[in-house]
């Protein structure tokens, strides 16, 4: 079923219509809401540091590419400069690390670095090798698809798939926290943003951010556009937990203390302008196209079919109407954490 090759997970590169750069306005709304937490983290760190630090390192561990790549590190740099100006202190020497998966579009990121040169002494954009399970190994070993085309089978396996993804998320997130604890000095700050599920009520269907994508692929397999066998061995390495699950994992891992948690609807206010049918379908393509192309050897024509299938799913399932009426199943969770002493 599975090969030994690893999935190469990244967003669609470039600046075209289906690129992540042109389809990341929704993520920008989450970043804007994180700025307050970043400013508070900077103030807390500078206030608690005695003597005033001469050097500071700022890292974005998931900068991606496009117009959002520098948003958060710029917010941190600006907050440091404001604090130092208000307290009549010299700003520290700053090293900015822009990190993401190896196949991220770092050429696009590098072109944006000039905007930071007036603020920092050194700016580095570099890929990192990330060790992760990528997809629930127990599902792969048991040959259980993440999404059965057969509705009855899908319903009977719903809890198995949900529990498997939850276990994998816990394993990966605990490893993430453990590795960050090795990198961050005691008292250092970290701001994390995650997409979480709104309610812990049992789902009759497994609702995840990848649901429109796998439903569209299932439709395509039924029509013979892609291989059903290939679909059954396809696992998207993404899990959306409950906010309570995230908090419990942080407490269990023990390296960080939660200073503040904020949760907001991604489509609040101007975000609802992003709920155009084609825009939503293109965002799904921008996020998932690289791993779909890699697994199915999909051509541009197949990916165009995929977008149309996503649109049909959004209409038939009522998902778009639900989001417009404020019944979106997901929310952005932002956390401000302090490394324990």
XYZ file of C-alpha atoms in Angstrom:
341
model
C 0.000 0.000 0.000
C 2.449 2.615 1.185
C 5.824 3.334 -0.340
C 8.965 4.346 1.494
C 8.885 7.850 0.003
C 8.041 10.712 2.326
C 5.385 13.282 1.619
C 6.808 16.679 0.743
C 4.379 19.031 2.461
C 4.312 22.669 1.426
C 1.957 25.296 0.043
C 1.620 26.109 -3.664
C 4.629 28.282 -4.647
C 4.802 31.272 -6.969
C 2.432 34.196 -7.498
C -0.216 32.675 -9.809
C -3.975 32.357 -9.274
C -3.656 29.009 -7.468
C -0.584 29.976 -5.402
C -0.623 30.242 -1.627
C 0.561 33.843 -1.971
C -2.694 34.745 -3.733
C -4.909 32.623 -1.449
C -3.740 33.379 2.089
C -5.926 36.346 3.055
C -7.753 34.170 5.606
C -4.465 33.369 7.342
C -3.738 37.101 7.434
C -6.807 37.644 9.636
C -5.368 35.190 12.171
C -1.977 36.894 12.067
C -3.524 40.292 12.712
C -5.154 38.961 15.875
C -1.835 37.488 17.040
C -0.080 40.858 17.047
C -1.500 41.824 20.449
C -0.157 38.619 22.002
C 3.234 39.200 20.381
C 3.425 42.762 21.720
C 2.451 41.563 25.205
C 5.051 38.787 25.027
C 7.770 41.266 24.017
C 6.812 43.671 26.820
C 6.784 40.867 29.381
C 10.141 39.550 28.213
C 11.832 42.974 28.187
C 10.358 43.896 31.570
C 11.498 40.676 33.235
C 15.000 40.714 31.704
C 17.623 42.222 33.973
C 19.981 43.533 32.793
C 18.461 44.715 29.529
C 19.367 42.104 26.849
C 22.035 42.989 24.304
C 20.970 40.250 21.904
C 17.585 38.758 21.019
C 16.528 35.989 18.646
C 13.111 35.999 16.974
C 11.984 32.847 15.160
C 8.925 32.192 13.003
C 8.645 28.407 12.795
C 6.240 28.284 9.871
C 6.714 31.500 7.915
C 5.467 29.956 4.637
C 5.686 32.445 1.743
C 3.793 35.262 0.111
C 2.609 38.513 1.699
C 2.264 37.008 5.180
C 5.816 35.670 5.507
C 7.208 38.646 7.430
C 4.071 39.851 9.229
C 4.711 38.289 12.624
C 8.469 38.808 12.875
C 7.922 42.426 11.808
C 5.392 42.808 14.623
C 7.949 41.474 17.121
C 10.743 43.722 15.814
C 8.501 46.791 15.909
C 7.357 45.966 19.453
C 10.970 45.715 20.640
C 11.835 49.071 19.085
C 8.775 50.703 20.651
C 9.597 49.326 24.096
C 13.196 50.510 23.895
C 12.174 53.973 22.690
C 9.636 54.329 25.498
C 12.199 53.310 28.145
C 15.110 55.187 26.562
C 17.133 52.019 25.992
C 19.284 50.960 23.083
C 17.559 48.234 21.067
C 19.291 44.853 21.244
C 20.993 43.246 18.274
C 18.310 41.069 16.696
C 18.619 37.852 14.747
C 15.484 36.893 12.827
C 14.962 33.266 11.797
C 12.360 32.501 9.129
C 11.868 28.771 9.194
C 9.635 26.332 7.346
C 9.667 22.980 5.587
C 12.460 22.383 3.036
C 10.236 22.765 -0.053
C 8.782 26.094 1.063
C 9.121 28.891 -1.542
C 12.126 30.572 0.108
C 12.970 32.442 -3.098
C 9.812 34.487 -2.580
C 10.633 34.951 1.110
C 14.152 36.165 0.322
C 12.780 38.859 -1.980
C 10.832 40.266 0.969
C 13.783 40.541 3.343
C 14.728 44.071 2.264
C 11.738 45.338 4.243
C 13.391 44.097 7.440
C 16.906 45.392 6.832
C 16.214 48.737 8.470
C 15.177 46.986 11.683
C 17.486 44.036 12.198
C 21.178 43.358 11.910
C 20.779 39.874 10.527
C 17.944 38.099 8.750
C 18.104 34.434 7.905
C 15.645 32.429 5.825
C 16.450 28.770 5.981
C 14.675 25.449 5.638
C 14.633 22.883 8.386
C 14.254 19.135 8.423
C 11.200 18.276 10.471
C 10.805 14.798 11.896
C 7.148 13.923 12.244
C 4.816 10.977 11.817
C 3.218 12.896 8.906
C 0.061 10.708 9.091
C -1.409 8.261 11.592
C 0.771 5.178 11.275
C -1.860 2.864 12.818
C -4.305 3.755 10.038
C -1.680 3.005 7.404
C -0.728 -0.288 9.047
C -4.374 -1.336 9.345
C -5.100 -0.152 5.790
C -7.956 2.023 6.991
C -8.533 4.995 4.651
C -8.891 8.452 6.128
C -12.114 8.830 4.128
C -14.102 5.834 2.830
C -16.135 6.401 -0.311
C -18.716 4.001 1.124
C -20.886 6.024 3.524
C -21.680 3.063 5.763
C -18.034 2.090 6.119
C -17.086 5.715 6.710
C -19.654 5.991 9.488
C -18.547 2.751 11.181
C -14.879 3.792 11.100
C -15.460 7.425 12.028
C -14.297 7.101 15.640
C -11.304 4.940 14.716
C -10.040 7.586 12.286
C -10.788 10.445 14.692
C -8.972 8.758 17.590
C -5.995 7.880 15.411
C -5.567 11.455 14.239
C -5.944 12.729 17.812
C -3.186 10.382 19.023
C -0.892 11.472 16.209
C -1.547 15.136 16.952
C -0.734 14.639 20.632
C 2.498 12.813 19.793
C 3.626 15.473 17.305
C 2.591 18.487 19.404
C 4.338 17.137 22.498
C 7.493 16.664 20.436
C 7.134 20.206 19.088
C 6.897 21.622 22.625
C 9.822 19.522 23.831
C 12.064 20.712 20.977
C 11.073 24.347 21.447
C 11.866 24.046 25.150
C 15.421 23.063 24.213
C 15.761 26.185 22.048
C 14.120 28.827 24.250
C 15.819 30.216 27.351
C 13.936 29.994 30.685
C 11.515 32.898 30.799
C 11.491 33.161 26.983
C 8.190 33.662 25.198
C 6.431 31.791 22.405
C 3.187 32.684 20.606
C 1.395 29.791 18.889
C -1.590 29.857 16.529
C -3.625 26.735 15.762
C -6.861 25.961 13.991
C -9.125 24.203 16.516
C -12.596 22.701 16.593
C -15.315 24.769 18.213
C -17.218 22.071 20.070
C -16.546 18.681 21.629
C -19.965 17.373 20.608
C -19.599 14.079 18.729
C -19.588 14.476 14.956
C -21.778 12.293 12.796
C -19.070 12.905 10.200
C -15.374 13.429 10.854
C -15.074 17.183 10.315
C -11.539 18.379 9.677
C -10.024 21.163 7.546
C -9.246 18.528 4.926
C -12.878 17.326 4.631
C -13.642 19.326 1.433
C -10.430 18.056 -0.159
C -10.934 14.346 0.560
C -14.644 14.527 -0.291
C -13.731 16.021 -3.661
C -11.076 13.337 -4.216
C -13.614 10.647 -3.306
C -15.994 12.039 -5.930
C -13.169 12.022 -8.468
C -12.315 8.396 -7.633
C -15.944 7.355 -8.127
C -15.860 9.017 -11.569
C -12.568 7.306 -12.454
C -10.595 10.550 -12.630
C -8.134 9.259 -10.016
C -7.366 5.777 -8.714
C -9.545 4.438 -5.895
C -6.577 2.383 -4.675
C -4.439 5.510 -4.563
C -7.151 7.353 -2.643
C -7.322 4.613 -0.004
C -3.593 5.039 0.689
C -3.744 8.843 0.865
C -3.441 10.523 4.267
C -3.363 14.277 4.794
C -0.988 15.152 7.692
C -3.287 17.645 9.365
C -5.432 17.409 12.498
C -7.624 20.072 14.064
C -7.921 19.415 17.847
C -10.214 20.850 20.495
C -8.833 23.871 22.354
C -9.119 21.867 25.588
C -6.945 19.128 24.063
C -4.243 21.679 23.261
C -4.277 23.026 26.812
C -4.117 19.512 28.298
C -1.127 18.586 26.121
C 0.747 21.749 27.137
C 0.123 20.959 30.809
C 1.153 17.317 30.386
C 4.374 18.142 28.514
C 5.229 20.646 31.246
C 7.835 22.916 29.618
C 5.597 25.963 29.144
C 3.061 27.963 31.095
C 0.018 29.423 29.356
C -0.154 33.194 29.830
C -3.156 33.879 27.658
C -5.496 32.103 25.247
C -7.614 33.821 22.579
C -10.053 32.198 20.164
C -11.787 33.874 17.231
C -13.901 33.060 14.199
C -11.710 33.205 11.056
C -14.583 34.806 9.161
C -15.462 37.532 11.653
C -15.892 40.988 10.146
C -14.042 41.389 6.851
C -13.279 37.670 6.826
C -16.791 37.010 5.495
C -15.768 38.716 2.279
C -13.480 35.696 1.774
C -16.429 33.275 1.555
C -16.879 33.507 -2.200
C -17.291 29.972 -3.587
C -14.376 30.174 -6.013
C -12.108 31.830 -3.435
C -12.741 29.049 -0.898
C -12.098 26.346 -3.503
C -8.871 28.024 -4.626
C -7.677 28.227 -0.997
C -8.254 24.477 -0.668
C -6.235 23.924 -3.841
C -3.429 26.260 -2.747
C -2.973 24.310 0.490
C -3.396 20.720 -0.683
C -2.275 20.683 -4.341
C 1.410 19.816 -3.712
C 0.674 16.597 -1.788
C -2.181 15.669 -4.148
C 0.090 16.074 -7.176
C 2.821 14.089 -5.452
C 0.543 11.187 -4.483
C -1.720 10.976 -7.549
C 0.659 12.399 -10.183
C -2.166 14.820 -10.901
C -2.036 17.058 -13.968
C -3.315 20.637 -14.171
C -6.511 19.281 -15.761
C -7.050 16.930 -12.815
C -6.458 19.772 -10.356
C -8.992 21.912 -12.241
C -11.451 19.029 -11.847
C -10.544 18.935 -8.144
C -11.508 22.617 -7.728
C -14.876 21.993 -9.392
C -15.454 18.971 -7.138
C -14.635 21.066 -4.046
C -17.147 23.685 -5.205
C -19.834 21.010 -5.626
C -19.131 19.689 -2.128
C -19.319 23.155 -0.572
C -22.713 23.699 -2.218
C -24.249 20.252 -1.612
C -23.072 19.969 2.006
C -24.266 23.456 2.923
C -20.790 24.219 4.278
C -20.583 27.627 2.614
C -23.999 28.717 3.879
C -23.127 27.520 7.383
C -19.970 29.624 7.404
C -21.836 32.671 6.151
C -24.350 32.283 8.986
C -21.612 32.091 11.614
C -21.718 28.309 12.048
C -18.145 27.667 10.972
C -16.889 24.493 12.735
C -13.390 25.867 13.320
C -11.736 28.785 15.082
C -8.215 30.159 15.359
C -6.683 29.590 18.793
C -3.801 31.902 19.749
C -1.700 31.132 22.831
C 0.989 33.117 24.590
C 3.398 30.762 26.401
C 6.336 31.282 28.746
C 9.207 28.805 28.979
C 9.373 27.488 32.536
C 12.329 28.382 34.723
